[in-house]
Amino acid sequence: IIHDSILELGSAEQELGGSNPVSNYEIWKYLSEHSFQTALFWAAATNRWRVRRRILLFLTRLHRVEPMLTGRDLLELGYPEGPGIGRMLYDLRKARLEGDVETREDESDWLLRNFALHRGE
């Protein structure tokens, strides 16, 4: 882990650094592809305060962000069972990370706006 972390530190600094805004989703997406240990190592090893701050945000908060609605909730709303449920939950997480939704009701409304519900009537 340490060997790979050292080799990839520059990439992490480039991805998470700079003065351009990096969204919570972008931080989550990048760091969730790496081990917690790697992210912790990067936070300790970098000299770049923005990178460290963004990694610590991930380690302390963003890694725990999940939609309030579950797959079962989506089925109860009338969405068909299948791989689309996983995609909707992923997109709901993104919406939560970006601050587009805060409550279960927000999530339901967001789903209905972004994923057409076709009922077999």
Tab-separated table of N, CA, C and O in Angstrom:
chain	number	residue	atom	x	y	z
A	1	ILE	N	0.844	-1.199	0.000
A	1	ILE	CA	0.000	0.000	0.000
A	1	ILE	C	0.880	1.250	0.000
A	1	ILE	O	0.627	2.192	-0.744
A	2	ILE	N	1.918	1.247	0.835
A	2	ILE	CA	2.785	2.419	0.930
A	2	ILE	C	3.502	2.666	-0.387
A	2	ILE	O	3.550	3.805	-0.880
A	3	HIS	N	4.010	1.608	-0.996
A	3	HIS	CA	4.710	1.745	-2.283
A	3	HIS	C	3.782	2.361	-3.327
A	3	HIS	O	4.145	3.339	-4.002
A	4	ASP	N	2.579	1.797	-3.476
A	4	ASP	CA	1.626	2.324	-4.450
A	4	ASP	C	1.200	3.747	-4.096
A	4	ASP	O	1.015	4.587	-4.975
A	5	SER	N	1.033	4.013	-2.800
A	5	SER	CA	0.620	5.345	-2.362
A	5	SER	C	1.661	6.394	-2.716
A	5	SER	O	1.328	7.501	-3.140
A	6	ILE	N	2.924	6.049	-2.545
A	6	ILE	CA	4.004	6.980	-2.886
A	6	ILE	C	4.000	7.259	-4.386
A	6	ILE	O	4.106	8.406	-4.817
A	7	LEU	N	3.832	6.204	-5.181
A	7	LEU	CA	3.828	6.371	-6.633
A	7	LEU	C	2.642	7.205	-7.115
A	7	LEU	O	2.746	7.918	-8.114
A	8	GLU	N	1.504	7.117	-6.415
A	8	GLU	CA	0.288	7.791	-6.870
A	8	GLU	C	0.035	9.126	-6.182
A	8	GLU	O	-0.948	9.803	-6.493
A	9	LEU	N	0.904	9.531	-5.261
A	9	LEU	CA	0.695	10.790	-4.541
A	9	LEU	C	0.613	11.971	-5.499
A	9	LEU	O	-0.262	12.828	-5.359
A	10	GLY	N	1.473	12.026	-6.478
A	10	GLY	CA	1.454	13.130	-7.444
A	10	GLY	C	0.130	13.216	-8.189
A	10	GLY	O	-0.407	14.310	-8.393
A	11	SER	N	-0.407	12.068	-8.571
A	11	SER	CA	-1.706	12.050	-9.259
A	11	SER	C	-2.811	12.554	-8.343
A	11	SER	O	-3.690	13.308	-8.768
A	12	ALA	N	-2.765	12.124	-7.089
A	12	ALA	CA	-3.778	12.569	-6.129
A	12	ALA	C	-3.689	14.072	-5.920
A	12	ALA	O	-4.712	14.767	-5.875
A	13	GLU	N	-2.468	14.582	-5.807
A	13	GLU	CA	-2.298	16.023	-5.622
A	13	GLU	C	-2.806	16.801	-6.827
A	13	GLU	O	-3.429	17.854	-6.677
A	14	GLN	N	-2.576	16.265	-8.009
A	14	GLN	CA	-3.063	16.938	-9.216
A	14	GLN	C	-4.589	16.897	-9.282
A	14	GLN	O	-5.236	17.873	-9.632
A	15	GLU	N	-5.161	15.757	-8.958
A	15	GLU	CA	-6.616	15.585	-9.035
A	15	GLU	C	-7.347	16.415	-7.979
A	15	GLU	O	-8.406	16.968	-8.242
A	16	LEU	N	-6.793	16.484	-6.784
A	16	LEU	CA	-7.483	17.123	-5.662
A	16	LEU	C	-6.961	18.508	-5.325
A	16	LEU	O	-7.533	19.206	-4.500
A	17	GLY	N	-5.871	18.921	-5.951
A	17	GLY	CA	-5.259	20.201	-5.618
A	17	GLY	C	-5.688	21.304	-6.557
A	17	GLY	O	-6.665	21.199	-7.279
A	18	GLY	N	-4.939	22.356	-6.509
A	18	GLY	CA	-5.225	23.502	-7.373
A	18	GLY	C	-6.264	24.413	-6.756
A	18	GLY	O	-6.938	24.068	-5.795
A	19	SER	N	-6.355	25.586	-7.327
A	19	SER	CA	-7.295	26.572	-6.783
A	19	SER	C	-8.693	26.437	-7.374
A	19	SER	O	-9.615	27.075	-6.899
A	20	ASN	N	-8.849	25.622	-8.414
A	20	ASN	CA	-10.174	25.412	-8.978
A	20	ASN	C	-11.040	24.631	-7.999
A	20	ASN	O	-10.553	23.728	-7.319
A	21	PRO	N	-12.308	24.973	-7.929
A	21	PRO	CA	-13.191	24.238	-7.026
A	21	PRO	C	-13.277	22.751	-7.411
A	21	PRO	O	-13.276	22.409	-8.594
A	22	VAL	N	-13.307	21.912	-6.414
A	22	VAL	CA	-13.501	20.479	-6.602
A	22	VAL	C	-14.737	20.126	-5.784
A	22	VAL	O	-14.790	20.392	-4.585
A	23	SER	N	-15.729	19.561	-6.431
A	23	SER	CA	-16.991	19.262	-5.741
A	23	SER	C	-16.817	18.099	-4.771
A	23	SER	O	-15.903	17.281	-4.903
A	24	ASN	N	-17.726	18.022	-3.817
A	24	ASN	CA	-17.726	16.896	-2.886
A	24	ASN	C	-17.834	15.576	-3.634
A	24	ASN	O	-17.194	14.593	-3.265
A	25	TYR	N	-18.631	15.560	-4.692
A	25	TYR	CA	-18.769	14.333	-5.481
A	25	TYR	C	-17.441	13.964	-6.134
A	25	TYR	O	-17.057	12.790	-6.134
A	26	GLU	N	-16.740	14.939	-6.704
A	26	GLU	CA	-15.457	14.652	-7.349
A	26	GLU	C	-14.442	14.125	-6.339
A	26	GLU	O	-13.686	13.198	-6.643
A	27	ILE	N	-14.431	14.700	-5.135
A	27	ILE	CA	-13.543	14.209	-4.076
A	27	ILE	C	-13.911	12.776	-3.728
A	27	ILE	O	-13.054	11.892	-3.672
A	28	TRP	N	-15.200	12.542	-3.497
A	28	TRP	CA	-15.673	11.199	-3.136
A	28	TRP	C	-15.342	10.190	-4.236
A	28	TRP	O	-14.836	9.105	-3.956
A	29	LYS	N	-15.635	10.565	-5.480
A	29	LYS	CA	-15.418	9.641	-6.599
A	29	LYS	C	-13.944	9.251	-6.705
A	29	LYS	O	-13.619	8.070	-6.858
A	30	TYR	N	-13.064	10.209	-6.626
A	30	TYR	CA	-11.636	9.914	-6.758
A	30	TYR	C	-11.145	9.066	-5.592
A	30	TYR	O	-10.493	8.041	-5.788
A	31	LEU	N	-11.439	9.475	-4.384
A	31	LEU	CA	-10.884	8.788	-3.219
A	31	LEU	C	-11.560	7.458	-2.918
A	31	LEU	O	-10.943	6.568	-2.344
A	32	SER	N	-12.811	7.296	-3.314
A	32	SER	CA	-13.483	6.014	-3.047
A	32	SER	C	-12.910	4.884	-3.897
A	32	SER	O	-13.146	3.714	-3.615
A	33	GLU	N	-12.129	5.233	-4.906
A	33	GLU	CA	-11.462	4.223	-5.739
A	33	GLU	C	-10.156	3.742	-5.115
A	33	GLU	O	-9.495	2.866	-5.673
A	34	HIS	N	-9.777	4.320	-3.987
A	34	HIS	CA	-8.531	3.979	-3.315
A	34	HIS	C	-8.841	3.522	-1.889
A	34	HIS	O	-9.895	3.832	-1.342
A	35	SER	N	-7.899	2.822	-1.297
A	35	SER	CA	-8.110	2.345	0.067
A	35	SER	C	-8.082	3.511	1.049
A	35	SER	O	-7.483	4.556	0.787
A	36	PHE	N	-8.735	3.309	2.166
A	36	PHE	CA	-8.731	4.289	3.238
A	36	PHE	C	-7.299	4.568	3.694
A	36	PHE	O	-6.926	5.702	3.966
A	37	GLN	N	-6.493	3.505	3.762
A	37	GLN	CA	-5.110	3.647	4.190
A	37	GLN	C	-4.323	4.535	3.228
A	37	GLN	O	-3.505	5.362	3.649
A	38	THR	N	-4.585	4.359	1.936
A	38	THR	CA	-3.905	5.181	0.935
A	38	THR	C	-4.288	6.652	1.106
A	38	THR	O	-3.424	7.526	1.094
A	39	ALA	N	-5.575	6.913	1.275
A	39	ALA	CA	-6.030	8.295	1.459
A	39	ALA	C	-5.408	8.899	2.717
A	39	ALA	O	-4.972	10.063	2.709
A	40	LEU	N	-5.346	8.138	3.783
A	40	LEU	CA	-4.741	8.617	5.025
A	40	LEU	C	-3.251	8.916	4.823
A	40	LEU	O	-2.734	9.938	5.282
A	41	PHE	N	-2.572	8.045	4.106
A	41	PHE	CA	-1.158	8.258	3.796
A	41	PHE	C	-0.984	9.553	2.999
A	41	PHE	O	-0.105	10.361	3.293
A	42	TRP	N	-1.830	9.747	1.975
A	42	TRP	CA	-1.737	10.960	1.163
A	42	TRP	C	-1.949	12.206	2.005
A	42	TRP	O	-1.275	13.210	1.814
A	43	ALA	N	-2.918	12.150	2.925
A	43	ALA	CA	-3.184	13.309	3.788
A	43	ALA	C	-1.958	13.651	4.620
A	43	ALA	O	-1.637	14.827	4.827
A	44	ALA	N	-1.262	12.624	5.103
A	44	ALA	CA	-0.066	12.854	5.915
A	44	ALA	C	1.132	13.261	5.069
A	44	ALA	O	1.967	14.053	5.508
A	45	ALA	N	1.228	12.753	3.846
A	45	ALA	CA	2.428	12.950	3.025
A	45	ALA	C	2.421	14.237	2.217
A	45	ALA	O	3.492	14.745	1.886
A	46	THR	N	1.261	14.766	1.903
A	46	THR	CA	1.224	15.942	1.028
A	46	THR	C	1.594	17.204	1.792
A	46	THR	O	1.308	17.334	2.987
A	47	ASN	N	2.215	18.127	1.095
A	47	ASN	CA	2.514	19.448	1.641
A	47	ASN	C	1.492	20.475	1.176
A	47	ASN	O	1.591	21.641	1.530
A	48	ARG	N	0.549	20.030	0.369
A	48	ARG	CA	-0.444	20.936	-0.213
A	48	ARG	C	-1.686	20.955	0.673
A	48	ARG	O	-2.377	19.956	0.807
A	49	TRP	N	-1.966	22.119	1.264
A	49	TRP	CA	-3.044	22.207	2.242
A	49	TRP	C	-4.417	21.919	1.641
A	49	TRP	O	-5.265	21.318	2.300
A	50	ARG	N	-4.668	22.320	0.392
A	50	ARG	CA	-5.980	22.034	-0.217
A	50	ARG	C	-6.187	20.532	-0.387
A	50	ARG	O	-7.268	20.013	-0.159
A	51	VAL	N	-5.140	19.865	-0.805
A	51	VAL	CA	-5.218	18.412	-0.988
A	51	VAL	C	-5.498	17.754	0.360
A	51	VAL	O	-6.396	16.916	0.485
A	52	ARG	N	-4.731	18.125	1.372
A	52	ARG	CA	-4.925	17.547	2.703
A	52	ARG	C	-6.350	17.803	3.210
A	52	ARG	O	-7.010	16.914	3.721
A	53	ARG	N	-6.814	19.036	3.066
A	53	ARG	CA	-8.156	19.395	3.541
A	53	ARG	C	-9.236	18.561	2.829
A	53	ARG	O	-10.170	18.071	3.452
A	54	ARG	N	-9.087	18.392	1.530
A	54	ARG	CA	-10.080	17.628	0.768
A	54	ARG	C	-10.039	16.147	1.128
A	54	ARG	O	-11.081	15.495	1.212
A	55	ILE	N	-8.860	15.611	1.354
A	55	ILE	CA	-8.754	14.203	1.766
A	55	ILE	C	-9.362	14.026	3.155
A	55	ILE	O	-10.111	13.065	3.396
A	56	LEU	N	-9.070	14.946	4.066
A	56	LEU	CA	-9.634	14.837	5.415
A	56	LEU	C	-11.153	14.982	5.403
A	56	LEU	O	-11.845	14.331	6.182
A	57	LEU	N	-11.678	15.809	4.506
A	57	LEU	CA	-13.129	15.906	4.343
A	57	LEU	C	-13.701	14.551	3.935
A	57	LEU	O	-14.722	14.102	4.470
A	58	PHE	N	-13.043	13.889	3.011
A	58	PHE	CA	-13.477	12.555	2.593
A	58	PHE	C	-13.418	11.577	3.759
A	58	PHE	O	-14.373	10.835	4.015
A	59	LEU	N	-12.291	11.560	4.461
A	59	LEU	CA	-12.089	10.586	5.541
A	59	LEU	C	-13.041	10.800	6.708
A	59	LEU	O	-13.428	9.834	7.370
A	60	THR	N	-13.413	12.044	6.964
A	60	THR	CA	-14.257	12.314	8.120
A	60	THR	C	-15.746	12.361	7.796
A	60	THR	O	-16.561	12.058	8.667
A	61	ARG	N	-16.116	12.730	6.570
A	61	ARG	CA	-17.537	12.889	6.259
A	61	ARG	C	-18.007	12.213	4.981
A	61	ARG	O	-18.976	11.462	4.988
A	62	LEU	N	-17.354	12.526	3.881
A	62	LEU	CA	-17.895	12.145	2.577
A	62	LEU	C	-17.986	10.643	2.374
A	62	LEU	O	-18.905	10.175	1.701
A	63	HIS	N	-17.070	9.877	2.938
A	63	HIS	CA	-17.095	8.426	2.715
A	63	HIS	C	-18.348	7.779	3.304
A	63	HIS	O	-18.738	6.696	2.898
A	64	ARG	N	-18.998	8.467	4.236
A	64	ARG	CA	-20.197	7.915	4.879
A	64	ARG	C	-21.504	8.341	4.221
A	64	ARG	O	-22.567	7.874	4.620
A	65	VAL	N	-21.443	9.228	3.259
A	65	VAL	CA	-22.668	9.752	2.644
A	65	VAL	C	-23.354	8.649	1.838
A	65	VAL	O	-22.743	8.033	0.964
A	66	GLU	N	-24.594	8.405	2.168
A	66	GLU	CA	-25.433	7.413	1.479
A	66	GLU	C	-26.812	8.027	1.267
A	66	GLU	O	-27.243	8.857	2.065
A	67	PRO	N	-27.527	7.594	0.258
A	67	PRO	CA	-28.908	8.044	0.125
A	67	PRO	C	-29.737	7.533	1.302
A	67	PRO	O	-29.440	6.482	1.875
A	68	MET	N	-30.756	8.281	1.662
A	68	MET	CA	-31.662	7.825	2.713
A	68	MET	C	-32.572	6.721	2.190
A	68	MET	O	-32.929	5.812	2.921
A	69	LEU	N	-32.952	6.836	0.920
A	69	LEU	CA	-33.800	5.811	0.312
A	69	LEU	C	-32.963	4.578	-0.003
A	69	LEU	O	-31.783	4.678	-0.322
A	70	THR	N	-33.593	3.437	0.076
A	70	THR	CA	-32.938	2.168	-0.235
A	70	THR	C	-33.519	1.597	-1.525
A	70	THR	O	-34.513	2.111	-2.046
A	71	GLY	N	-32.928	0.515	-1.984
A	71	GLY	CA	-33.473	-0.168	-3.158
A	71	GLY	C	-34.916	-0.594	-2.929
A	71	GLY	O	-35.748	-0.485	-3.831
A	72	ARG	N	-35.212	-1.056	-1.735
A	72	ARG	CA	-36.586	-1.454	-1.398
A	72	ARG	C	-37.539	-0.267	-1.527
A	72	ARG	O	-38.649	-0.394	-2.039
A	73	ASP	N	-37.085	0.903	-1.070
A	73	ASP	CA	-37.914	2.107	-1.194
A	73	ASP	C	-38.206	2.422	-2.661
A	73	ASP	O	-39.330	2.796	-3.011
A	74	LEU	N	-37.209	2.265	-3.513
A	74	LEU	CA	-37.401	2.547	-4.937
A	74	LEU	C	-38.395	1.578	-5.553
A	74	LEU	O	-39.227	1.973	-6.376
A	75	LEU	N	-38.318	0.318	-5.150
A	75	LEU	CA	-39.288	-0.668	-5.637
A	75	LEU	C	-40.692	-0.303	-5.172
A	75	LEU	O	-41.656	-0.413	-5.936
A	76	GLU	N	-40.819	0.145	-3.920
A	76	GLU	CA	-42.124	0.539	-3.394
A	76	GLU	C	-42.672	1.780	-4.084
A	76	GLU	O	-43.882	1.954	-4.180
A	77	LEU	N	-41.774	2.633	-4.595
A	77	LEU	CA	-42.212	3.794	-5.363
A	77	LEU	C	-42.733	3.387	-6.747
A	77	LEU	O	-43.383	4.174	-7.418
A	78	GLY	N	-42.413	2.156	-7.164
A	78	GLY	CA	-42.906	1.664	-8.446
A	78	GLY	C	-41.840	1.466	-9.503
A	78	GLY	O	-42.156	1.110	-10.644
A	79	TYR	N	-40.579	1.685	-9.164
A	79	TYR	CA	-39.513	1.456	-10.140
A	79	TYR	C	-39.294	-0.045	-10.300
A	79	TYR	O	-39.389	-0.796	-9.334
A	80	PRO	N	-38.999	-0.491	-11.518
A	80	PRO	CA	-38.830	-1.927	-11.752
A	80	PRO	C	-37.525	-2.453	-11.164
A	80	PRO	O	-36.509	-1.744	-11.132
A	81	GLU	N	-37.573	-3.687	-10.712
A	81	GLU	CA	-36.380	-4.350	-10.196
A	81	GLU	C	-35.364	-4.504	-11.318
A	81	GLU	O	-35.722	-4.708	-12.468
A	82	GLY	N	-34.090	-4.387	-10.988
A	82	GLY	CA	-33.041	-4.560	-11.993
A	82	GLY	C	-31.867	-3.645	-11.723
A	82	GLY	O	-31.816	-2.932	-10.716
A	83	PRO	N	-30.913	-3.632	-12.658
A	83	PRO	CA	-29.691	-2.848	-12.465
A	83	PRO	C	-29.940	-1.340	-12.427
A	83	PRO	O	-29.114	-0.584	-11.914
A	84	GLY	N	-31.068	-0.903	-12.937
A	84	GLY	CA	-31.394	0.524	-12.897
A	84	GLY	C	-31.510	1.050	-11.476
A	84	GLY	O	-31.227	2.229	-11.220
A	85	ILE	N	-31.894	0.200	-10.551
A	85	ILE	CA	-32.013	0.591	-9.145
A	85	ILE	C	-30.640	1.019	-8.618
A	85	ILE	O	-30.518	2.047	-7.951
A	86	GLY	N	-29.614	0.250	-8.932
A	86	GLY	CA	-28.263	0.594	-8.495
A	86	GLY	C	-27.813	1.930	-9.056
A	86	GLY	O	-27.194	2.739	-8.359
A	87	ARG	N	-28.128	2.175	-10.316
A	87	ARG	CA	-27.760	3.450	-10.948
A	87	ARG	C	-28.483	4.611	-10.272
A	87	ARG	O	-27.902	5.673	-10.031
A	88	MET	N	-29.760	4.415	-9.970
A	88	MET	CA	-30.528	5.473	-9.306
A	88	MET	C	-29.952	5.765	-7.924
A	88	MET	O	-29.836	6.932	-7.528
A	89	LEU	N	-29.578	4.726	-7.182
A	89	LEU	CA	-28.991	4.928	-5.856
A	89	LEU	C	-27.642	5.637	-5.951
A	89	LEU	O	-27.324	6.498	-5.126
A	90	TYR	N	-26.853	5.289	-6.956
A	90	TYR	CA	-25.567	5.964	-7.176
A	90	TYR	C	-25.800	7.452	-7.453
A	90	TYR	O	-25.145	8.318	-6.877
A	91	ASP	N	-26.749	7.741	-8.344
A	91	ASP	CA	-27.045	9.129	-8.690
A	91	ASP	C	-27.640	9.890	-7.510
A	91	ASP	O	-27.410	11.090	-7.351
A	92	LEU	N	-28.410	9.195	-6.665
A	92	LEU	CA	-28.937	9.820	-5.447
A	92	LEU	C	-27.797	10.194	-4.500
A	92	LEU	O	-27.822	11.244	-3.868
A	93	ARG	N	-26.808	9.311	-4.390
A	93	ARG	CA	-25.646	9.622	-3.552
A	93	ARG	C	-24.955	10.873	-4.089
A	93	ARG	O	-24.572	11.760	-3.325
A	94	LYS	N	-24.790	10.929	-5.400
A	94	LYS	CA	-24.166	12.102	-6.013
A	94	LYS	C	-24.974	13.361	-5.683
A	94	LYS	O	-24.401	14.388	-5.300
A	95	ALA	N	-26.284	13.285	-5.802
A	95	ALA	CA	-27.142	14.431	-5.495
A	95	ALA	C	-27.005	14.840	-4.026
A	95	ALA	O	-26.974	16.034	-3.706
A	96	ARG	N	-26.886	13.864	-3.139
A	96	ARG	CA	-26.701	14.159	-1.707
A	96	ARG	C	-25.336	14.812	-1.479
A	96	ARG	O	-25.225	15.799	-0.764
A	97	LEU	N	-24.292	14.288	-2.107
A	97	LEU	CA	-22.963	14.869	-1.972
A	97	LEU	C	-22.912	16.304	-2.486
A	97	LEU	O	-22.213	17.150	-1.936
A	98	GLU	N	-23.656	16.571	-3.550
A	98	GLU	CA	-23.673	17.902	-4.143
A	98	GLU	C	-24.626	18.854	-3.423
A	98	GLU	O	-24.695	20.029	-3.777
A	99	GLY	N	-25.378	18.346	-2.450
A	99	GLY	CA	-26.295	19.197	-1.697
A	99	GLY	C	-27.621	19.436	-2.390
A	99	GLY	O	-28.387	20.312	-1.986
A	100	ASP	N	-27.912	18.648	-3.415
A	100	ASP	CA	-29.174	18.808	-4.140
A	100	ASP	C	-30.357	18.228	-3.372
A	100	ASP	O	-31.507	18.601	-3.644
A	101	VAL	N	-30.098	17.299	-2.468
A	101	VAL	CA	-31.145	16.689	-1.656
A	101	VAL	C	-30.668	16.615	-0.207
A	101	VAL	O	-29.476	16.455	0.048
A	102	GLU	N	-31.626	16.726	0.714
A	102	GLU	CA	-31.273	16.637	2.127
A	102	GLU	C	-32.163	15.666	2.888
A	102	GLU	O	-31.733	15.085	3.869
A	103	THR	N	-33.410	15.519	2.450
A	103	THR	CA	-34.371	14.676	3.174
A	103	THR	C	-34.831	13.526	2.285
A	103	THR	O	-34.579	13.522	1.072
A	104	ARG	N	-35.546	12.571	2.894
A	104	ARG	CA	-36.128	11.470	2.113
A	104	ARG	C	-37.098	12.014	1.067
A	104	ARG	O	-37.139	11.534	-0.056
A	105	GLU	N	-37.871	13.014	1.456
A	105	GLU	CA	-38.821	13.609	0.517
A	105	GLU	C	-38.086	14.269	-0.649
A	105	GLU	O	-38.509	14.132	-1.804
A	106	ASP	N	-37.000	14.974	-0.342
A	106	ASP	CA	-36.174	15.560	-1.416
A	106	ASP	C	-35.704	14.472	-2.368
A	106	ASP	O	-35.714	14.651	-3.589
A	107	GLU	N	-35.264	13.349	-1.810
A	107	GLU	CA	-34.768	12.249	-2.640
A	107	GLU	C	-35.875	11.691	-3.522
A	107	GLU	O	-35.653	11.443	-4.706
A	108	SER	N	-37.065	11.485	-2.958
A	108	SER	CA	-38.195	10.975	-3.759
A	108	SER	C	-38.528	11.935	-4.887
A	108	SER	O	-38.704	11.523	-6.039
A	109	ASP	N	-38.611	13.231	-4.561
A	109	ASP	CA	-38.913	14.235	-5.581
A	109	ASP	C	-37.831	14.263	-6.652
A	109	ASP	O	-38.122	14.349	-7.847
A	110	TRP	N	-36.568	14.190	-6.223
A	110	TRP	CA	-35.451	14.203	-7.165
A	110	TRP	C	-35.523	13.015	-8.106
A	110	TRP	O	-35.314	13.152	-9.319
A	111	LEU	N	-35.819	11.827	-7.546
A	111	LEU	CA	-35.947	10.627	-8.383
A	111	LEU	C	-37.039	10.795	-9.430
A	111	LEU	O	-36.838	10.484	-10.609
A	112	LEU	N	-38.190	11.272	-9.012
A	112	LEU	CA	-39.313	11.422	-9.937
A	112	LEU	C	-39.009	12.448	-11.025
A	112	LEU	O	-39.487	12.315	-12.151
A	113	ARG	N	-38.202	13.452	-10.708
A	113	ARG	CA	-37.804	14.442	-11.726
A	113	ARG	C	-36.753	13.897	-12.683
A	113	ARG	O	-36.711	14.286	-13.845
A	114	ASN	N	-35.890	13.021	-12.204
A	114	ASN	CA	-34.743	12.590	-12.995
A	114	ASN	C	-34.861	11.198	-13.593
A	114	ASN	O	-34.092	10.846	-14.478
A	115	PHE	N	-35.790	10.405	-13.101
A	115	PHE	CA	-35.991	9.048	-13.612
A	115	PHE	C	-37.482	8.836	-13.817
A	115	PHE	O	-38.235	8.709	-12.853
A	116	ALA	N	-37.881	8.820	-15.073
A	116	ALA	CA	-39.293	8.651	-15.398
A	116	ALA	C	-39.808	7.333	-14.814
A	116	ALA	O	-39.141	6.310	-14.876
A	117	LEU	N	-40.972	7.404	-14.261
A	117	LEU	CA	-41.608	6.228	-13.690
A	117	LEU	C	-42.688	5.766	-14.653
A	117	LEU	O	-43.675	6.452	-14.860
A	118	HIS	N	-42.444	4.633	-15.308
A	118	HIS	CA	-43.391	4.096	-16.286
A	118	HIS	C	-44.181	2.991	-15.616
A	118	HIS	O	-43.658	1.924	-15.301
A	119	ARG	N	-45.418	3.262	-15.385
A	119	ARG	CA	-46.275	2.239	-14.765
A	119	ARG	C	-46.998	1.488	-15.873
A	119	ARG	O	-47.445	2.066	-16.844
A	120	GLY	N	-47.124	0.217	-15.689
A	120	GLY	CA	-47.811	-0.604	-16.676
A	120	GLY	C	-49.312	-0.527	-16.517
A	120	GLY	O	-49.938	-1.436	-16.021
A	121	GLU	N	-49.892	0.589	-16.904
A	121	GLU	CA	-51.338	0.776	-16.752
A	121	GLU	C	-52.031	0.644	-18.081
A	121	GLU	O	-51.558	0.945	-19.097
